[in-house]
mmCIF file of C-alpha atoms in Angstrom:
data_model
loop_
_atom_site.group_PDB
_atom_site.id
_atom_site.type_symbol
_atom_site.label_atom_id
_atom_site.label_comp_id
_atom_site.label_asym_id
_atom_site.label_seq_id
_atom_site.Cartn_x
_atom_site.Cartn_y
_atom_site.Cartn_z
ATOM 1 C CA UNK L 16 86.153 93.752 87.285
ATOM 2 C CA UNK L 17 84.352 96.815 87.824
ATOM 3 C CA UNK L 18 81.586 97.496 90.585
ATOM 4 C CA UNK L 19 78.064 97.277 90.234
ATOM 5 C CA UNK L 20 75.536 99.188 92.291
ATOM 6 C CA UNK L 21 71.165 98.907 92.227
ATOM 7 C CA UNK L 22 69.579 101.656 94.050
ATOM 8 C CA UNK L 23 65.807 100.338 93.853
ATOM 9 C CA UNK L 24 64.862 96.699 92.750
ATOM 10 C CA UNK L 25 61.074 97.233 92.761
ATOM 11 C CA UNK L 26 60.275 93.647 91.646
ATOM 12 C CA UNK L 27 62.095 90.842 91.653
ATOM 13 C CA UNK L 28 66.114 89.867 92.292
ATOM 14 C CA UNK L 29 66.461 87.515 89.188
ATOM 15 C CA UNK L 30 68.172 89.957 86.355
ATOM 16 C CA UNK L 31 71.190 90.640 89.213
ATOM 17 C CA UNK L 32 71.796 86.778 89.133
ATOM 18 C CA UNK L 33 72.365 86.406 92.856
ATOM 19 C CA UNK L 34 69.583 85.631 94.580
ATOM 20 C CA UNK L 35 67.411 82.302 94.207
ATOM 21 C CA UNK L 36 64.512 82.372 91.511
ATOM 22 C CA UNK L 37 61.942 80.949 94.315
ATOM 23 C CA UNK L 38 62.722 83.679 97.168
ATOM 24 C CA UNK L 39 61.547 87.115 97.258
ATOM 25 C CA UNK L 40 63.649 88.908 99.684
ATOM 26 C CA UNK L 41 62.806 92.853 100.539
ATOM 27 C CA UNK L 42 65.822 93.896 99.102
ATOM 28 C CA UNK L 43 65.786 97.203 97.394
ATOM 29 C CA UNK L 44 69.347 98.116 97.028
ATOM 30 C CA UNK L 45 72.390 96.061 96.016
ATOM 31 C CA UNK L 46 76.155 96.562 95.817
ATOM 32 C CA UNK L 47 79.121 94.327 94.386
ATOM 33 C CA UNK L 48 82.747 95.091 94.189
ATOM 34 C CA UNK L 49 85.580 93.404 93.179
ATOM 35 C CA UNK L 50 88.304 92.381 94.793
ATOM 36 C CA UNK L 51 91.680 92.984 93.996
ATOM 37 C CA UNK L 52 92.975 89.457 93.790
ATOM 38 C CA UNK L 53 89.630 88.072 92.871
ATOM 39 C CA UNK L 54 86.326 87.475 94.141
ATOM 40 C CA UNK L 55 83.538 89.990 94.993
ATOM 41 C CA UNK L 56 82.728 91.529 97.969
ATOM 42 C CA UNK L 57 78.665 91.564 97.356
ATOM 43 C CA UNK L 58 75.976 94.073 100.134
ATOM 44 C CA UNK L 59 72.466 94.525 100.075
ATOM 45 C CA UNK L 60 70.064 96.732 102.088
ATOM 46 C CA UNK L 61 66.022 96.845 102.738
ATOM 47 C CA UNK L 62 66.310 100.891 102.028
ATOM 48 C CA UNK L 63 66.289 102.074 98.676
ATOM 49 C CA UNK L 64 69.305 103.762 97.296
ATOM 50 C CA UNK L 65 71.123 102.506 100.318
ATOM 51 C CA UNK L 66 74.902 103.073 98.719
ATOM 52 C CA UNK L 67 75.575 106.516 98.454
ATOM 53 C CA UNK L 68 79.139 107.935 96.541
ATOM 54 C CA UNK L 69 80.599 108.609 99.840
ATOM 55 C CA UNK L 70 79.864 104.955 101.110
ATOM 56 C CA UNK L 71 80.766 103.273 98.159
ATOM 57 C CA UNK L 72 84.035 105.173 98.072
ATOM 58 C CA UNK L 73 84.548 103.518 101.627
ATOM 59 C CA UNK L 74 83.366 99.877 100.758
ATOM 60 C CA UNK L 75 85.826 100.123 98.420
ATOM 61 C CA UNK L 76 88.374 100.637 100.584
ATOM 62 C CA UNK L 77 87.179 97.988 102.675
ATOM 63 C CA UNK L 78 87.590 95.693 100.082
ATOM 64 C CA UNK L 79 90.856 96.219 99.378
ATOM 65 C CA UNK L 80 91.767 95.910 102.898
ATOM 66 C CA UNK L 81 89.616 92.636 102.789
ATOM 67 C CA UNK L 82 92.330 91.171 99.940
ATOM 68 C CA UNK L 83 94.923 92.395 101.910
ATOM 69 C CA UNK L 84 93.895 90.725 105.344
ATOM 70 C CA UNK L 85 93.257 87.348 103.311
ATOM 71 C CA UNK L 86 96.254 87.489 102.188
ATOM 72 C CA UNK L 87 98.054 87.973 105.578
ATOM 73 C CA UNK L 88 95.651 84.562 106.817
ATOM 74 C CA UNK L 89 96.685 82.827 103.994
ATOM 75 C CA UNK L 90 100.572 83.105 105.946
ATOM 76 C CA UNK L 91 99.009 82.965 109.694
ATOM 77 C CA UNK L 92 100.877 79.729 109.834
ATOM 78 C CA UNK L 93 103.811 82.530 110.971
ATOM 79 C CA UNK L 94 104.208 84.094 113.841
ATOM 80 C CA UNK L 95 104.594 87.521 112.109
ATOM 81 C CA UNK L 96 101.254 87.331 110.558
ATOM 82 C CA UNK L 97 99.364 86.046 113.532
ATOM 83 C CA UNK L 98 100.708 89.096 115.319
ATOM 84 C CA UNK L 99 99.331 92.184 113.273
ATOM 85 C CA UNK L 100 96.445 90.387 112.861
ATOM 86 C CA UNK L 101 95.753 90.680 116.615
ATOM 87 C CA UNK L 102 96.734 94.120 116.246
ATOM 88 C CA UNK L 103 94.346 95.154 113.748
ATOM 89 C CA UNK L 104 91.710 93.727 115.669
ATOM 90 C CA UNK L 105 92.896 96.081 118.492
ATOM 91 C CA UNK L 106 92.723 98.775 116.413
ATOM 92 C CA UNK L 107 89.266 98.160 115.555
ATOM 93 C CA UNK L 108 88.611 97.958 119.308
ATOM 94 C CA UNK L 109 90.347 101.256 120.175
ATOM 95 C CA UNK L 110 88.650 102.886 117.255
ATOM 96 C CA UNK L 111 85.333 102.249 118.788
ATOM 97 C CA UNK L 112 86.148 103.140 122.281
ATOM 98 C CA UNK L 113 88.515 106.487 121.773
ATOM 99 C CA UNK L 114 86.397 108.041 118.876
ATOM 100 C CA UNK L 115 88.037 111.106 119.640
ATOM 101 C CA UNK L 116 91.403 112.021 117.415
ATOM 102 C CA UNK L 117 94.208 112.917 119.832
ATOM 103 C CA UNK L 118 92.881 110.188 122.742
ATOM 104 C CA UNK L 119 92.868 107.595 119.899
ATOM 105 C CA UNK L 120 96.384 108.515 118.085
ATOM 106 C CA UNK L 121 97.925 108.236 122.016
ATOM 107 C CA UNK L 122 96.560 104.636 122.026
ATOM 108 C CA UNK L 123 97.425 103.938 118.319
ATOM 109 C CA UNK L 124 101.163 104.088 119.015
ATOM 110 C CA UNK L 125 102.180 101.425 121.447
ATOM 111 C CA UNK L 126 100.323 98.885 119.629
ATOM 112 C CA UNK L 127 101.874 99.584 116.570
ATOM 113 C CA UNK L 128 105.139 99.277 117.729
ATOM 114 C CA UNK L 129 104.233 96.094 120.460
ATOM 115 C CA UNK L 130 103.190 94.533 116.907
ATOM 116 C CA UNK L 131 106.266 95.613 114.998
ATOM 117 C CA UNK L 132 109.163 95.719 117.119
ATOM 118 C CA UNK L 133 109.829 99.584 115.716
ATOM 119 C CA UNK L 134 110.834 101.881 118.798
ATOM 120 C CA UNK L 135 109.754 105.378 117.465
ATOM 121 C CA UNK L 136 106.306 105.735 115.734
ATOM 122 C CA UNK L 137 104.783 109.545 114.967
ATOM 123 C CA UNK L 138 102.055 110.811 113.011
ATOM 124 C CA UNK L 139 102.023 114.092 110.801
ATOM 125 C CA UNK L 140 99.628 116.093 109.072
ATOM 126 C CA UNK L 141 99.303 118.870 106.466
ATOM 127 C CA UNK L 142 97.054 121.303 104.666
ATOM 128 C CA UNK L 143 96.534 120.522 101.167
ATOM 129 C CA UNK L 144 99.036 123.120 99.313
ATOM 130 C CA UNK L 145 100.993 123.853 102.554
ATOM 131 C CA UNK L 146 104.895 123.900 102.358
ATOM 132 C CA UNK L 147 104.726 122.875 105.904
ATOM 133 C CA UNK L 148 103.639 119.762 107.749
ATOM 134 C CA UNK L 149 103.097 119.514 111.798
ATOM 135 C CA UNK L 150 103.830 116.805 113.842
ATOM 136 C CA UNK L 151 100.464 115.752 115.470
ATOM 137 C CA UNK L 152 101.839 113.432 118.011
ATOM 138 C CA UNK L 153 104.777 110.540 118.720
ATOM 139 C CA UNK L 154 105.851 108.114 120.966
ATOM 140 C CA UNK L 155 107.876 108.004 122.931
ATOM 141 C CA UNK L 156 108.523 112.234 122.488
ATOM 142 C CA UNK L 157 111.591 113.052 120.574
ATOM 143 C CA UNK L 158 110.709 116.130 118.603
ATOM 144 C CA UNK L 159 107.655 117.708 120.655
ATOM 145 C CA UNK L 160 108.939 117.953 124.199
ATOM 146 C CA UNK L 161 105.896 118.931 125.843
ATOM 147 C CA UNK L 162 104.342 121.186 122.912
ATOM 148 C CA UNK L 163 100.982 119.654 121.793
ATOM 149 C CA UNK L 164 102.486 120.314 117.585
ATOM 150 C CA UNK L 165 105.702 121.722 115.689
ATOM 151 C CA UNK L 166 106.047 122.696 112.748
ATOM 152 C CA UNK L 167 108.148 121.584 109.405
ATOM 153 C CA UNK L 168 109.195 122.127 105.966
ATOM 154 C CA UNK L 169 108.077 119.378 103.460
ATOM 155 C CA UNK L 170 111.615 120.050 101.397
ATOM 156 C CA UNK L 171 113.899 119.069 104.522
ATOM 157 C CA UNK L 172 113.431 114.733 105.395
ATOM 158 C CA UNK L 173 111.926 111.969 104.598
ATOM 159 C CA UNK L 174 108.126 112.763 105.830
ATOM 160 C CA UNK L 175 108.165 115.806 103.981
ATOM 161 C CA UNK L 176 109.084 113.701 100.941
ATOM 162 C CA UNK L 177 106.049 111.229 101.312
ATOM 163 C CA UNK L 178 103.815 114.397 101.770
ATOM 164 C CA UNK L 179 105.156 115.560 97.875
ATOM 165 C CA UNK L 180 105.064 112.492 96.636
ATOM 166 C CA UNK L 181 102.037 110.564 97.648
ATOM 167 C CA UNK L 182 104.078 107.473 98.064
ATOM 168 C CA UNK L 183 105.557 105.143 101.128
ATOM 169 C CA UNK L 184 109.488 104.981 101.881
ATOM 170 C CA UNK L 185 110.326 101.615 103.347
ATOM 171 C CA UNK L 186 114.401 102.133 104.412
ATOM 172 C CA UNK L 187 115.588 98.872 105.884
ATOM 173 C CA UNK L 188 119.020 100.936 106.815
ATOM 174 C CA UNK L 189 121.243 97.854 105.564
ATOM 175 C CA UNK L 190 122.490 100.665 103.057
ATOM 176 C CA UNK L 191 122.713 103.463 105.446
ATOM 177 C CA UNK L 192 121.023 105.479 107.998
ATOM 178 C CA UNK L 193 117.091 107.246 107.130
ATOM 179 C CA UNK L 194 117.172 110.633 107.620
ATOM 180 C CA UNK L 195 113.355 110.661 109.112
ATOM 181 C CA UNK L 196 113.689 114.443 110.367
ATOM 182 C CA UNK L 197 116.720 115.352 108.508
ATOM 183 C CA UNK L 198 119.744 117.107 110.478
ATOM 184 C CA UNK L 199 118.655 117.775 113.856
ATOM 185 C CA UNK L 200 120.206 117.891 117.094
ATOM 186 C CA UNK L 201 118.514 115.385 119.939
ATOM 187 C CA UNK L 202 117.420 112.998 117.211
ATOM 188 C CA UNK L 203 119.271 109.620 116.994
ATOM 189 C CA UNK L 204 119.943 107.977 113.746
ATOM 190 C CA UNK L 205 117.503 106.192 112.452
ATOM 191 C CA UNK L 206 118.521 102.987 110.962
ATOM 192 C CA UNK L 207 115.504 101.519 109.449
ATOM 193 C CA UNK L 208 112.254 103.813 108.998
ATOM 194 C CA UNK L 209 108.696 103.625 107.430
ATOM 195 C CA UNK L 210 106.752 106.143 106.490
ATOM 196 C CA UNK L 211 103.192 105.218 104.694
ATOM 197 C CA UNK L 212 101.173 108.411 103.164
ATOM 198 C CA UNK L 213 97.239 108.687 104.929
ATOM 199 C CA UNK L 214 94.619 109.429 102.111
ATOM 200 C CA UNK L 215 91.874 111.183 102.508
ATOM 201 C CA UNK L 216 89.479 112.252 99.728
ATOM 202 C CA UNK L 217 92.501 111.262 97.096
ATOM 203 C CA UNK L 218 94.806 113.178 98.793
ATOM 204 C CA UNK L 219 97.866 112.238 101.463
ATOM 205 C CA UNK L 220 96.498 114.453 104.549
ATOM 206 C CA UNK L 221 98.903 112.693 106.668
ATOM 207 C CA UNK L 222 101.820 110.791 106.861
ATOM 208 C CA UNK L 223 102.266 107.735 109.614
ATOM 209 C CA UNK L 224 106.155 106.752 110.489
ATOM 210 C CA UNK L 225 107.605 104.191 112.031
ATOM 211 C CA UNK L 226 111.768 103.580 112.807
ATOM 212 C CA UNK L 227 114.631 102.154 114.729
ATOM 213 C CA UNK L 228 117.720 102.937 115.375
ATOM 214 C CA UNK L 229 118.316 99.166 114.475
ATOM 215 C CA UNK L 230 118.601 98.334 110.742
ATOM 216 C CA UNK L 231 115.965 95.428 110.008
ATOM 217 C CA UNK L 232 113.946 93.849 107.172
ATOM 218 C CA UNK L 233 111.025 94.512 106.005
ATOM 219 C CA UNK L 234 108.751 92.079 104.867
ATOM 220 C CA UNK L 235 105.604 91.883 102.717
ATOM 221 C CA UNK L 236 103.394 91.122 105.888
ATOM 222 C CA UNK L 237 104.619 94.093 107.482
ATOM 223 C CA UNK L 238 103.963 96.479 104.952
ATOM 224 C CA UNK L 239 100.662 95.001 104.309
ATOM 225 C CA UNK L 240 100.273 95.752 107.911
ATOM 226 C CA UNK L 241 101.589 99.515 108.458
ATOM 227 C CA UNK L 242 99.098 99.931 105.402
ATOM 228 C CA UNK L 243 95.884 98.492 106.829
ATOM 229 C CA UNK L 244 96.773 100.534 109.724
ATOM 230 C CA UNK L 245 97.197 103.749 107.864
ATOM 231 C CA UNK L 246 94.136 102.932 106.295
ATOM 232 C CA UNK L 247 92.289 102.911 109.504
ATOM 233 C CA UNK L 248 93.358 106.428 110.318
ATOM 234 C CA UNK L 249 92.470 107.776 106.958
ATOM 235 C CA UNK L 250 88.891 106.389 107.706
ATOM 236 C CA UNK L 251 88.642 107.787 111.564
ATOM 237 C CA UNK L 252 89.719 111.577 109.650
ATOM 238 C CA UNK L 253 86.822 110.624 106.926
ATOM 239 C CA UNK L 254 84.444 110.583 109.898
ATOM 240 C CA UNK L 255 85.616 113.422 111.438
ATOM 241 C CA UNK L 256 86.346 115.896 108.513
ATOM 242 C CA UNK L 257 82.378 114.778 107.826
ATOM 243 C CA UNK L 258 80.754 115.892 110.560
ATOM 244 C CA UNK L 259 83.079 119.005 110.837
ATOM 245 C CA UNK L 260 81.689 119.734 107.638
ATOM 246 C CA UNK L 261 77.977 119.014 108.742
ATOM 247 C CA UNK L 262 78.435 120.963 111.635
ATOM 248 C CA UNK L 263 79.495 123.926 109.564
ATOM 249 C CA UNK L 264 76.808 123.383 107.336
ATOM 250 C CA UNK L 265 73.971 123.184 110.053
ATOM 251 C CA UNK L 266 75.341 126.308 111.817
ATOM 252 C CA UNK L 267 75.331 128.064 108.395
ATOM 253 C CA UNK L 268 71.525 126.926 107.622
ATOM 254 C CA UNK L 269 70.988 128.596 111.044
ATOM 255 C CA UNK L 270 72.617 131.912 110.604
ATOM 256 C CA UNK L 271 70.537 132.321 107.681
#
């Protein structure tokens, strides 16, 4: 129940128990981890000391995600399922062809809510200590008008509440409206609302919402969903806060 990582096999596979006795593969670096609900998601590589921190940090996520995705197959039988299934293969698709942030947040929304049946979806962010959060982007525009960010206390609504708490607020609105943005004028009354926290480096760097004015249910499928997807946006900031960081770094080994 715990993972297991070789960074050089210099002679034979047989202590890891894996690999057949009789072949003698040029595998220098192994990796298993478990799976949530069982099983073990088990990588190898021909370089030596192939898994890194940072990578195994991110094949663990991957393996939760992979327990999470079985689990939605194991229900595909549904049309629910089969849906954000497709989705998530989308995703994967727009990740790889809109690398960059803003062009791939643009695409991220209509196929969340195509997949969902939520009208509203937004995205916000926020500095590690910051009182404030800003509003990165939403579809269709409610709060933004035209302005490319806004600004708002984390002490006022709901996504300010998920940014203190680390924690997702599913409101199926059969109790009462979801006060997403709290009290303000232009915004309709949100019956049912999600909002799932983005982590990054063990910290919620974001928040990703999604609401109707409609009160609905929410199923296990569809949170499973909304956090696969929020998982995929944690991973495309990973990538970018990392080479932001070796960009700073190589411009710093050259001013020197």
């Amino acid at each position: 129940r715990s993972p297991i990582v070789v960074g050089s096999i210099d002679e034979n596979q047989a202590y890891l128990g894996y690999y057949k006795e009789d072949w003698e593969p040029e595998i220098c670096s192994f990796l298993g981890c478990p799976l949530p609900d069982g099983g073990i998601l088990c990588i190898d590589s021909c370089k030596r000391h192939a898994f890194s921190p940072e990578k195994q940090k991110l094949i663990a996520v991957f393996a939760d995600m992979l327990s999470q995705v079985q689990g939605m197959e194991g229900k595909a039988e549904s049309g629910e399922s089969g849906n954000y299934l497709h989705a998530l293969e989308h995703l994967v698709e727009l990740r790889h062809n809109y690398p960059g942030w803003k062009s791939y947040l643009g695409m991220v929304f209509p196929v969340l809510l195509e997949a969902t049946g939520f009208t509203y979806a937004a995205f916000a962010s926020r500095v590690e200590g910051s009182s404030t959060y800003i509003m990165e982007g939403e579809y269709p525009p409610l709060l933004l008008e035209g302005q490319k960010s806004c600004e708002f206390s984390i002490h006022n609504d709901i996504i300010g509440w998920v940014f203190r708490n680390e924690e997702a607020v599913y409101s199926d609105g059969f109790s009462g409206p979801a006060p997403v943005f709290g009290k303000r004028e232009g915004i309709p009354s949100f019956g049912s609302t999600v909002c799932i926290p983005v982590t990054v480096n063990k910290s919620t760097c974001g928040v990703l919402c999604l609401a109707m004015e409609e009160a609905r249910s929410i199923s296990d499928e569809l949170k499973a969903f909304l956090r696969l997807a929020a998982d995929d946006l944690a991973r495309l900031l990973e990538v970018l806060s990392l080479r932001y960081r070796i960009r700073m770094a190589e411009k710093a080994s050259g001013n020197k």
